[in-house]
XYZ file of C-alpha atoms in Angstrom:
722
model
C -45.123 69.131 -106.236
C -45.089 70.331 -101.824
C -41.140 70.900 -99.838
C -40.674 71.259 -96.899
C -37.990 72.865 -95.731
C -36.296 72.042 -91.866
C -34.455 74.695 -90.576
C -32.879 74.774 -86.610
C -34.508 77.928 -84.668
C -37.450 79.587 -85.227
C -36.136 82.360 -85.727
C -33.769 81.481 -88.834
C -37.636 79.874 -90.839
C -38.218 83.163 -90.530
C -36.003 84.538 -92.550
C -35.225 81.558 -95.389
C -38.925 82.091 -95.971
C -38.753 86.093 -96.059
C -35.731 85.192 -98.017
C -37.342 83.401 -100.491
C -40.858 85.330 -100.561
C -42.108 88.745 -100.606
C -45.286 87.766 -99.219
C -44.554 84.248 -96.740
C -47.406 83.594 -94.917
C -47.583 82.572 -91.139
C -49.103 80.861 -89.292
C -49.109 78.016 -86.317
C -50.071 75.202 -85.334
C -49.976 74.034 -81.356
C -48.381 77.176 -81.056
C -45.756 76.593 -83.862
C -44.589 78.843 -86.568
C -44.730 77.593 -89.919
C -44.615 79.658 -93.089
C -45.717 78.989 -96.386
C -45.381 79.725 -100.317
C -47.302 78.854 -103.139
C -45.219 79.415 -105.763
C -46.063 81.080 -109.241
C -46.532 77.425 -110.971
C -49.227 75.555 -108.061
C -45.764 74.043 -105.375
C -45.816 74.641 -102.247
C -43.058 74.796 -99.685
C -43.431 75.459 -95.343
C -40.766 76.807 -93.685
C -41.541 75.577 -90.651
C -38.303 74.849 -87.716
C -36.137 73.182 -84.786
C -35.551 74.225 -81.381
C -32.237 72.049 -81.386
C -31.949 69.538 -80.354
C -34.948 67.434 -81.467
C -33.530 63.945 -79.727
C -31.247 62.261 -77.198
C -29.479 59.071 -76.474
C -30.869 56.796 -74.426
C -29.429 53.195 -73.162
C -31.669 50.287 -74.560
C -32.050 48.896 -71.495
C -31.384 50.369 -68.702
C -30.868 46.972 -65.962
C -28.004 46.083 -68.073
C -25.306 47.315 -65.328
C -23.057 48.874 -67.989
C -25.004 51.552 -70.757
C -22.749 50.696 -74.016
C -25.955 49.615 -76.156
C -27.950 53.092 -77.043
C -30.919 54.462 -79.616
C -31.822 58.200 -79.970
C -35.634 58.891 -78.174
C -37.576 62.307 -78.597
C -35.628 64.919 -75.831
C -38.877 65.897 -74.182
C -38.179 61.976 -72.581
C -34.965 61.760 -71.351
C -35.327 66.147 -70.351
C -39.200 66.408 -68.409
C -37.660 70.273 -69.140
C -37.404 70.327 -72.121
C -42.245 69.033 -72.892
C -42.537 72.183 -75.088
C -40.690 69.819 -77.802
C -43.266 67.092 -78.338
C -44.763 70.572 -80.586
C -42.504 70.479 -83.137
C -42.338 66.799 -83.026
C -45.683 66.738 -84.520
C -45.650 70.089 -86.080
C -42.355 68.335 -88.311
C -44.678 65.276 -88.510
C -48.303 66.732 -89.808
C -46.097 68.532 -92.185
C -44.440 66.336 -93.834
C -46.749 63.451 -94.583
C -48.217 64.462 -98.514
C -44.329 66.326 -98.825
C -42.657 65.056 -101.857
C -39.419 66.731 -101.331
C -37.060 68.107 -97.718
C -34.555 71.060 -97.486
C -32.233 70.319 -94.427
C -32.168 73.734 -93.502
C -30.037 73.735 -90.685
C -26.619 74.895 -88.859
C -23.953 73.987 -91.052
C -21.956 71.784 -89.320
C -21.694 68.788 -87.755
C -24.076 69.683 -85.312
C -26.421 71.112 -87.265
C -26.089 68.167 -90.197
C -27.152 66.171 -87.122
C -30.422 68.053 -86.027
C -31.940 67.622 -89.604
C -30.859 64.450 -90.606
C -32.470 62.893 -87.135
C -35.681 65.762 -87.576
C -35.592 63.950 -90.873
C -35.286 59.693 -90.368
C -37.429 59.576 -87.013
C -39.654 61.870 -88.193
C -40.005 62.278 -91.678
C -38.896 58.137 -92.574
C -35.787 57.167 -93.555
C -37.420 57.302 -96.791
C -37.591 61.147 -96.605
C -33.111 60.514 -96.669
C -33.463 59.477 -100.618
C -35.295 63.572 -101.293
C -33.449 64.733 -99.004
C -31.302 67.874 -99.674
C -29.200 69.841 -98.258
C -28.810 74.225 -98.170
C -25.085 75.437 -96.823
C -25.400 78.847 -95.589
C -22.443 81.464 -93.461
C -24.726 83.696 -92.840
C -28.573 84.549 -93.215
C -28.368 87.689 -95.417
C -31.778 87.879 -97.970
C -28.472 87.438 -100.981
C -26.591 83.816 -98.915
C -29.535 82.243 -98.210
C -31.382 82.411 -101.936
C -28.335 80.672 -102.994
C -27.578 78.900 -100.596
C -31.652 77.155 -101.534
C -30.715 77.438 -105.141
C -27.314 75.517 -105.118
C -28.704 73.135 -103.130
C -27.501 69.445 -103.254
C -28.450 65.714 -102.330
C -28.006 64.432 -98.120
C -26.567 61.621 -98.696
C -23.240 63.536 -99.834
C -23.090 64.532 -95.555
C -23.299 60.796 -94.618
C -19.028 61.211 -93.178
C -20.944 63.767 -91.122
C -23.651 62.582 -90.357
C -21.688 59.360 -88.780
C -18.984 61.434 -86.587
C -21.418 63.603 -85.521
C -23.854 60.547 -84.823
C -20.301 58.972 -83.040
C -19.722 62.310 -81.016
C -22.744 61.659 -78.983
C -22.563 57.915 -78.534
C -18.897 59.188 -76.904
C -20.330 61.157 -75.024
C -22.781 59.364 -73.424
C -20.874 56.402 -73.445
C -18.342 57.528 -71.177
C -20.193 60.216 -69.548
C -23.197 57.623 -68.266
C -21.137 54.743 -67.913
C -18.192 56.185 -66.121
C -20.268 59.334 -63.883
C -22.843 55.701 -62.800
C -19.806 53.493 -61.712
C -18.237 56.153 -59.557
C -21.390 56.767 -57.229
C -22.084 53.607 -57.248
C -18.853 52.744 -55.592
C -20.472 56.012 -53.115
C -22.517 54.359 -52.307
C -21.754 51.253 -51.254
C -18.791 53.226 -49.160
C -21.407 54.786 -47.949
C -24.885 54.119 -48.174
C -25.330 57.300 -49.540
C -26.623 58.612 -52.532
C -24.092 61.065 -54.361
C -24.655 62.120 -58.558
C -20.623 62.328 -59.949
C -20.153 62.987 -62.637
C -17.261 62.306 -65.600
C -16.694 62.644 -68.994
C -15.121 62.495 -72.135
C -13.587 65.663 -72.216
C -15.272 66.873 -69.259
C -11.795 65.174 -67.050
C -9.140 65.732 -69.119
C -10.197 68.970 -68.638
C -10.034 68.910 -64.407
C -6.973 67.528 -64.669
C -5.316 69.993 -66.212
C -6.895 71.926 -63.605
C -6.214 70.050 -60.737
C -2.855 70.105 -62.168
C -1.504 73.371 -62.643
C -3.583 74.258 -58.827
C -0.548 71.098 -57.168
C 2.250 72.561 -59.561
C 0.501 76.536 -57.642
C 0.191 74.962 -53.808
C 4.276 72.899 -54.040
C 5.370 76.525 -55.314
C 7.964 77.756 -52.341
C 8.097 81.201 -53.201
C 11.456 83.246 -52.978
C 12.666 86.790 -52.115
C 14.281 88.909 -55.470
C 14.859 92.279 -55.092
C 14.684 94.289 -57.638
C 16.746 98.149 -57.913
C 16.013 100.787 -59.425
C 17.156 104.612 -59.979
C 14.795 107.466 -58.996
C 16.254 110.652 -61.797
C 14.983 112.949 -63.746
C 11.420 114.310 -64.093
C 9.961 110.911 -62.524
C 11.646 108.749 -64.439
C 12.353 105.148 -63.153
C 15.133 102.888 -64.420
C 16.190 99.415 -63.721
C 19.650 98.074 -62.952
C 20.148 96.000 -66.167
C 20.237 92.723 -63.991
C 16.721 92.126 -63.098
C 16.325 89.871 -60.422
C 19.257 89.664 -58.283
C 17.954 87.178 -55.248
C 21.641 86.849 -53.245
C 20.952 89.710 -50.992
C 25.068 90.737 -50.606
C 24.053 92.155 -54.731
C 22.107 93.681 -54.152
C 24.132 96.172 -50.463
C 26.711 96.268 -52.702
C 25.036 97.772 -56.087
C 23.900 100.439 -54.229
C 26.557 101.324 -51.450
C 28.062 101.485 -55.806
C 25.532 104.189 -56.678
C 25.321 106.306 -52.856
C 25.521 109.539 -53.982
C 26.502 109.253 -57.479
C 25.031 111.195 -60.337
C 23.244 108.667 -63.517
C 24.897 109.393 -66.889
C 23.537 108.452 -70.349
C 25.827 106.220 -71.379
C 23.968 105.667 -74.603
C 20.053 105.793 -76.627
C 19.659 103.192 -78.816
C 16.090 104.569 -81.791
C 13.973 102.105 -83.694
C 10.438 101.636 -85.330
C 8.600 98.649 -85.856
C 5.304 97.910 -87.923
C 2.722 96.249 -86.031
C 0.988 93.788 -88.401
C -2.579 94.533 -89.249
C -4.638 91.917 -87.125
C -6.576 88.576 -89.001
C -10.031 87.708 -89.163
C -12.245 85.866 -85.619
C -13.027 82.849 -85.483
C -14.620 81.470 -82.549
C -12.213 81.287 -79.609
C -10.514 84.587 -80.888
C -12.853 86.016 -80.145
C -13.794 83.865 -76.637
C -10.545 85.177 -75.881
C -11.329 89.275 -76.912
C -14.001 89.841 -75.321
C -12.295 88.373 -71.854
C -9.700 90.429 -72.343
C -12.305 93.370 -73.232
C -15.612 92.756 -71.292
C -14.665 89.563 -68.510
C -17.817 88.093 -70.508
C -17.020 83.639 -70.591
C -16.769 82.386 -73.451
C -19.985 80.795 -73.316
C -21.664 84.252 -73.739
C -19.707 85.682 -76.152
C -20.667 82.452 -77.829
C -24.122 82.382 -77.128
C -24.615 86.242 -78.445
C -22.612 85.984 -81.241
C -25.138 83.365 -82.307
C -27.884 84.908 -81.535
C -25.970 88.054 -83.391
C -26.127 84.721 -86.076
C -29.507 84.451 -86.314
C -30.462 87.977 -86.986
C -28.929 88.533 -89.849
C -25.844 90.948 -88.385
C -23.026 88.697 -88.312
C -21.707 85.765 -90.183
C -22.217 81.460 -88.648
C -19.930 82.189 -85.057
C -18.696 78.463 -84.964
C -15.602 78.601 -87.154
C -12.030 77.754 -87.270
C -11.006 80.061 -90.130
C -9.056 83.295 -90.524
C -10.299 83.461 -94.708
C -12.614 85.586 -96.481
C -12.997 85.231 -99.213
C -14.270 86.898 -102.751
C -17.271 85.509 -102.902
C -18.520 87.221 -99.749
C -18.784 90.760 -101.017
C -16.546 92.604 -99.017
C -16.959 96.206 -100.367
C -20.224 95.849 -100.192
C -20.778 94.706 -96.688
C -18.311 97.980 -96.467
C -20.277 100.038 -98.283
C -23.811 98.886 -95.893
C -21.439 99.585 -92.683
C -20.795 103.408 -93.725
C -24.220 103.662 -93.388
C -23.578 103.995 -89.571
C -20.919 107.469 -88.909
C -19.410 105.946 -86.357
C -18.374 102.858 -88.656
C -18.556 105.719 -91.182
C -16.108 107.769 -89.803
C -13.417 104.879 -90.165
C -14.178 103.371 -93.620
C -13.408 106.368 -95.121
C -9.914 105.777 -94.399
C -9.392 103.263 -96.187
C -7.434 102.869 -99.581
C -7.813 100.942 -102.349
C -7.227 97.807 -103.336
C -9.539 97.048 -100.755
C -7.757 92.995 -99.437
C -8.360 92.150 -96.211
C -5.784 90.734 -94.033
C -5.363 87.043 -93.412
C -4.741 84.228 -91.509
C -3.295 81.236 -92.814
C -6.284 78.864 -90.003
C -9.182 77.188 -92.108
C -12.328 75.624 -91.632
C -13.936 73.828 -94.538
C -17.057 75.036 -94.116
C -17.611 78.540 -93.417
C -15.281 82.009 -93.451
C -13.930 83.620 -90.739
C -16.347 85.679 -88.150
C -18.084 89.012 -89.981
C -20.547 90.714 -90.570
C -23.273 90.748 -93.012
C -23.749 94.183 -93.498
C -26.749 94.602 -91.835
C -26.955 97.091 -88.898
C -28.137 96.140 -85.744
C -31.887 97.074 -84.140
C -32.641 97.525 -80.510
C -29.688 95.848 -79.423
C -28.594 95.229 -75.831
C -25.305 97.027 -74.158
C -23.691 93.420 -74.216
C -24.842 93.019 -77.790
C -23.509 95.975 -79.610
C -20.286 95.831 -77.021
C -19.431 91.691 -79.501
C -21.060 92.985 -82.422
C -18.778 96.536 -82.705
C -15.560 93.566 -81.473
C -15.956 91.975 -84.620
C -17.483 94.857 -86.721
C -14.125 96.920 -86.039
C -12.296 94.320 -86.693
C -13.967 93.587 -89.617
C -13.333 97.193 -91.115
C -9.427 97.065 -90.067
C -8.162 94.108 -91.813
C -8.626 96.476 -94.816
C -5.982 98.840 -93.015
C -2.736 100.066 -93.909
C 0.284 98.564 -91.131
C 0.834 100.795 -88.160
C 4.373 101.747 -86.929
C 5.515 101.951 -83.314
C 9.359 104.173 -82.501
C 10.387 102.507 -78.804
C 13.430 104.483 -77.067
C 16.039 103.050 -74.458
C 18.416 105.192 -73.364
C 21.051 103.194 -70.839
C 22.692 105.047 -67.887
C 25.539 104.410 -65.410
C 25.324 105.633 -61.878
C 27.682 104.579 -59.742
C 29.545 102.035 -62.925
C 26.142 100.008 -62.484
C 24.486 99.842 -66.165
C 20.281 100.742 -65.690
C 18.124 101.833 -68.462
C 14.243 102.282 -69.455
C 12.817 102.913 -72.387
C 9.717 104.173 -73.842
C 7.521 103.432 -76.700
C 5.484 105.607 -78.638
C 2.862 104.831 -81.478
C 4.695 107.225 -84.732
C 1.996 106.143 -87.223
C -1.704 104.753 -86.495
C -2.634 103.093 -89.475
C -4.643 100.204 -89.143
C -5.382 100.878 -85.234
C -6.643 104.294 -85.962
C -9.455 102.213 -87.301
C -10.136 99.877 -84.429
C -10.455 101.387 -80.513
C -10.022 98.592 -78.925
C -7.344 97.832 -80.066
C -5.673 101.340 -79.949
C -5.740 100.977 -75.917
C -3.382 98.366 -75.787
C -1.029 100.101 -77.086
C 1.124 101.627 -75.346
C 2.010 105.100 -76.678
C 4.744 107.021 -73.709
C 5.613 110.530 -74.529
C 9.932 110.240 -75.051
C 11.574 111.769 -72.014
C 14.367 115.336 -73.321
C 17.127 112.791 -73.280
C 20.552 112.890 -74.540
C 24.047 111.577 -74.471
C 26.542 112.103 -72.399
C 24.414 114.459 -69.982
C 24.403 113.892 -66.273
C 22.077 113.678 -63.197
C 21.196 112.716 -59.793
C 19.790 109.612 -59.079
C 18.314 108.022 -56.314
C 18.763 104.319 -55.969
C 16.154 101.739 -53.757
C 15.848 98.927 -53.659
C 11.983 96.330 -53.655
C 11.974 93.651 -52.498
C 9.966 91.682 -53.453
C 8.991 87.143 -53.916
C 8.549 84.933 -57.286
C 4.676 84.360 -58.176
C 3.359 80.315 -58.599
C 1.896 79.850 -62.222
C -0.858 81.746 -62.824
C -4.666 80.513 -62.688
C -6.031 79.595 -65.207
C -9.312 81.610 -65.656
C -12.733 80.997 -68.609
C -9.980 82.418 -71.985
C -6.859 80.933 -70.564
C -8.235 77.263 -70.138
C -10.325 77.349 -73.826
C -7.082 78.586 -75.344
C -5.331 75.369 -73.970
C -8.654 73.179 -75.158
C -7.547 73.787 -78.572
C -3.919 74.131 -78.119
C -4.567 69.921 -76.804
C -6.431 69.071 -79.500
C -9.212 68.430 -76.920
C -12.586 69.394 -77.222
C -14.388 71.824 -80.189
C -14.823 74.893 -80.571
C -19.250 74.485 -80.051
C -18.419 72.111 -77.225
C -14.942 73.958 -75.062
C -17.817 76.651 -73.531
C -19.669 74.108 -72.297
C -17.322 72.237 -70.172
C -15.715 74.543 -68.482
C -18.687 75.815 -67.509
C -19.917 72.117 -65.961
C -17.560 72.003 -64.310
C -19.288 75.789 -62.477
C -22.170 73.728 -62.271
C -20.545 70.303 -60.409
C -18.503 72.684 -57.686
C -15.395 71.193 -58.920
C -13.702 74.511 -59.491
C -14.932 78.280 -58.513
C -13.347 81.312 -58.955
C -13.347 84.236 -61.781
C -9.603 83.300 -61.698
C -10.408 78.614 -61.855
C -9.089 77.404 -57.872
C -10.251 73.039 -57.831
C -12.466 72.308 -55.476
C -10.994 69.345 -53.133
C -13.206 67.640 -55.113
C -12.588 68.027 -57.912
C -8.907 67.254 -57.171
C -9.916 63.931 -55.675
C -11.955 63.028 -58.336
C -8.978 63.108 -60.695
C -6.069 61.430 -57.652
C -8.938 58.950 -58.017
C -9.563 57.967 -61.493
C -5.896 58.205 -62.079
C -4.729 56.396 -59.239
C -6.927 53.648 -60.304
C -7.580 54.134 -64.132
C -4.982 56.639 -65.647
C -6.797 56.284 -69.067
C -9.605 58.484 -68.386
C -8.148 61.483 -66.972
C -4.907 62.018 -70.044
C -5.733 63.812 -72.472
C -4.521 61.132 -74.545
C -7.239 58.829 -75.265
C -9.683 62.080 -75.881
C -6.910 64.018 -78.098
C -7.079 60.550 -79.969
C -11.517 59.975 -79.917
C -11.189 63.817 -81.490
C -8.743 62.712 -85.030
C -10.826 60.087 -84.945
C -14.453 61.245 -84.894
C -12.076 64.188 -88.032
C -11.474 60.655 -89.971
C -15.123 60.022 -89.845
C -16.025 63.375 -91.774
C -12.892 62.360 -93.935
C -14.352 58.469 -95.000
C -10.965 57.485 -93.015
C -12.562 55.019 -90.199
C -15.762 54.471 -89.320
C -18.834 55.220 -86.696
C -18.139 51.976 -85.649
C -14.969 51.094 -85.557
C -14.289 54.437 -82.953
C -17.577 52.852 -81.016
C -16.141 49.764 -81.438
C -12.941 50.826 -79.934
C -14.327 52.889 -77.083
C -15.775 49.974 -75.945
C -12.896 48.284 -75.624
C -11.536 51.662 -73.955
C -14.781 51.247 -71.322
C -14.281 47.704 -70.333
C -10.814 48.694 -69.272
C -11.283 51.777 -67.282
C -14.684 49.927 -65.752
C -12.850 47.038 -65.192
C -10.260 48.916 -63.290
C -12.603 50.689 -60.880
C -15.135 47.622 -60.981
C -12.004 45.924 -58.631
C -11.579 48.877 -56.811
C -14.813 50.149 -55.829
C -13.405 50.049 -52.121
C -11.786 52.540 -52.155
C -12.974 55.090 -55.388
C -16.267 55.094 -52.911
C -14.299 55.816 -49.314
C -12.488 58.793 -50.989
C -13.657 60.263 -53.293
C -17.109 60.368 -50.357
C -14.948 61.554 -48.088
C -13.854 64.275 -51.109
C -17.786 65.100 -50.945
C -17.820 65.157 -46.769
C -14.864 67.784 -47.017
C -16.676 69.656 -49.659
C -19.927 70.594 -47.569
C -17.954 71.821 -45.029
C -18.014 75.439 -45.264
C -17.700 76.799 -41.588
C -17.580 75.411 -38.039
C -20.340 75.457 -34.990
C -20.440 76.774 -31.990
C -20.693 73.653 -30.833
C -17.643 71.996 -32.264
C -19.365 70.834 -35.163
C -19.550 71.648 -38.831
C -21.429 73.083 -40.547
C -22.488 72.027 -43.694
C -24.352 71.698 -46.749
C -27.378 69.724 -46.830
C -30.292 69.434 -50.041
C -33.251 69.154 -49.198
C -36.238 66.696 -49.877
C -38.737 69.562 -50.829
C -35.864 71.806 -53.241
C -32.712 73.870 -52.518
C -30.130 73.633 -49.782
C -29.485 75.195 -46.328
C -26.159 75.210 -44.238
C -26.893 72.885 -40.483
C -24.532 70.874 -37.969
C -22.690 67.793 -39.087
C -23.717 67.319 -34.980
C -27.440 66.541 -36.083
C -29.869 65.913 -33.986
C -26.867 66.537 -30.808
C -27.114 70.521 -32.768
C -30.263 71.630 -34.487
C -28.603 74.969 -35.370
C -29.447 75.459 -39.150
C -29.332 78.840 -41.799
C -31.540 78.908 -44.899
C -29.734 79.986 -48.084
C -31.442 82.727 -50.289
C -31.986 80.009 -54.166
C -29.309 80.646 -56.292
C -26.587 81.630 -52.734
C -23.266 81.143 -53.709
C -21.785 80.139 -49.700
C -17.895 82.068 -50.284
C -14.951 82.091 -48.226
C -15.052 85.332 -47.605
C -15.428 85.127 -43.396
C -17.677 87.863 -41.944
C -16.034 90.756 -39.088
C -17.352 89.833 -36.785
C -18.985 86.331 -35.606
C -16.575 84.416 -38.045
C -19.501 82.375 -39.679
C -18.610 82.886 -44.005
C -20.043 85.879 -46.360
C -23.316 84.349 -48.493
C -23.772 85.836 -52.511
C -26.580 85.931 -53.290
C -29.876 88.098 -55.596
C -28.794 89.481 -58.583
C -27.165 92.441 -59.235
C -25.097 89.441 -56.441
C -24.871 90.857 -53.362
C -22.778 90.308 -50.254
C -24.287 88.901 -47.153
C -22.799 87.199 -43.836
C -24.622 83.092 -43.879
C -26.384 84.211 -40.113
C -28.882 87.083 -41.164
C -29.513 88.086 -37.290
C -26.084 88.989 -37.306
C -25.576 93.531 -37.339
C -21.430 92.971 -39.123
C -21.912 92.864 -43.264
C -25.456 92.159 -44.345
C -26.772 90.388 -41.537
C -29.461 91.724 -39.858
C -30.993 92.840 -42.785
C -30.574 93.324 -46.400
C -30.698 96.862 -45.976
C -32.060 99.320 -43.993
C -35.660 99.810 -41.755
C -38.525 100.766 -44.296
C -41.030 101.361 -42.257
C -43.203 100.551 -39.053
C -45.110 97.045 -38.663
C -49.162 97.461 -38.550
C -49.111 94.602 -36.332
C -47.059 94.815 -33.425
C -44.946 99.430 -34.659
C -41.905 98.008 -34.515
C -40.047 99.129 -37.509
C -40.169 96.698 -40.347
C -37.162 95.764 -42.545
C -36.135 93.871 -45.547
C -34.997 90.556 -44.685
C -33.218 87.532 -46.340
C -34.832 84.125 -46.364
C -34.540 80.835 -48.425
C -36.329 81.927 -51.610
C -35.573 85.587 -51.662
C -35.932 88.981 -50.366
C -38.852 89.398 -47.572
C -40.337 91.967 -45.539
C -40.175 91.344 -41.414
C -41.137 92.158 -38.399
C -37.778 93.414 -36.468
C -40.035 91.914 -33.184
C -39.965 87.902 -34.110
C -40.539 85.669 -33.280
C -42.903 87.686 -30.965
C -43.835 89.326 -33.896
C -44.749 87.560 -37.099
C -45.506 89.867 -39.303
C -44.986 89.184 -43.016
C -45.196 90.730 -46.674
C -43.620 90.118 -49.880
C -42.074 92.814 -51.614
C -44.858 92.854 -54.449
C -47.394 93.236 -51.975
C -44.760 95.626 -49.576
C -44.207 98.031 -52.732
C -48.445 98.099 -53.648
C -49.588 98.720 -50.684
C -46.441 101.827 -50.040
C -47.875 102.888 -53.788
C -51.170 102.787 -52.016
C -50.729 104.905 -49.349
C -49.224 107.497 -50.843
C -51.421 108.260 -53.581
C -54.590 108.177 -51.029
C -52.587 111.349 -49.675
């Protein structure tokens, strides 16, 4: 008998093959690796992989105005950058011809289930589904994979997962493609210009949440208030009990009462509190903690966690669970981790019985994120940070509660009440097991004070202003999406990333661009349903109900088409106004500064690819500035010429938009690097449209240039000749 095992990624195929055999034979077909195993009874197993999704959706008839009919086609047909996918499809097709039994070994979630199902259905043939079995694993250790293989069950049992995954893709296609197309067509009719705009079933409500916060910030009117503080012995600062005071006369009265008066300690209150053990990481909390500790974007954290899983170092990351069942072999994992001295120092502090603290959240497919016990080898610094974050959290789950001691001191100054407080760790408990959490807890010295004691006091007021609501960052918006039931643990980071790519938002503290705000204002005015999170949340519930057999895929897609009809009818009815408003916002979004002729400097896409900055008064004014590939135009202005600065390169550098400006990066990106071989003038590193190069300061009379690589090579040759 011949068996074909299809995994999601090449590295996973390698892990599966090595788990099922001590000596799998590695070969390749069309540069795609595969593994062959021959059993003692002569049966053969071929293990190979996809590379994520091999198929994508496209409209069955692209000529129709509304693209409601869709079909699955090979990914390389819809994305020309994915030509390599054809080799993987051809490889699966070759080995499926003689297979008697199929094993679906892709990631155990709706996305992974759909990837493997489509590979079987559209490459191996519909009949292959009848002879297909499903492996379920949460870690790529030999033990987990052998167990999963031996317990593989009929794939048809997961049909509702397939239907749910397919329905999600179809919904996202229908909403994204049709609304984006309708918006783009509206702009084309209003302006005779092609401007590609995008909207999405989850993307647009997410942008609406951010735009609403943006409006709250812009509407906010700061209000002055005062804080009254007293400086007493040993640099201690005490606060007036009233906190924020908005009446200046009251402030003056309090200051007058305190003038020249000593501070008397009226009461000292001490208390101890327990700091409970943490709960295991699921994807959302891991992303939040990585952002807080290292500034990693949620998408970056998710990618690193996924790769750590594929390498077999940690468990499957796209989980909502805060549970660690005994079946994972937790003592053995701790024993394996103790082979690393830095983890062993923590593990040897643990006391029996070893029972982890767990949270309330569960996941039907996977346990909480945890290390597998396989220690990493030769991983990058960023990967090590995420691995340590996961591992120290895991170890700390087996610790003891910590204790925090706090002191609160009440003071009287001229019959005005003041207070200050301190806290310290009185029992380290689990905090000693997790260095990341330890440093987040205040551990202050307690002052030597006693009730009735008096000391000199100097009382002053500080004037401040109330602040607007805080902007979301990438971690906090993902937490907000989870709280509101929008998107999934797997898709939220990518949704936020798309908003940045579309230039609808910018900055670490997320600021919505003028174009992003206008899209929400315009769609909200003419078709509020698409910007409302209510519809998106309802569909998320429907997708979950498909998995529970409470509703069918066809029912959900039919409902989506009805919703879309209403949305698109409204856009069509108001097409002229929508196009005018969106194009106006698009034009404004391109403006980066003012030209010396009085026109606007705008970002222009070159017909040859790339972008540059030019004047809106062209052809009367032909002023242009080149932009390096991947450059961003900043709001910050050059102190000398007033043009905007740009950021470019890796690592990111800043320079004036005008590289001939002598102020900030400006004439060149570096100092003089040599003499021109043609005219004898200085040569410097310059910045052009395609990045850095060597150029002569005698330009335009002397047009000598060189690539950085050629220049460095010539310099090395000169040194060697000496």
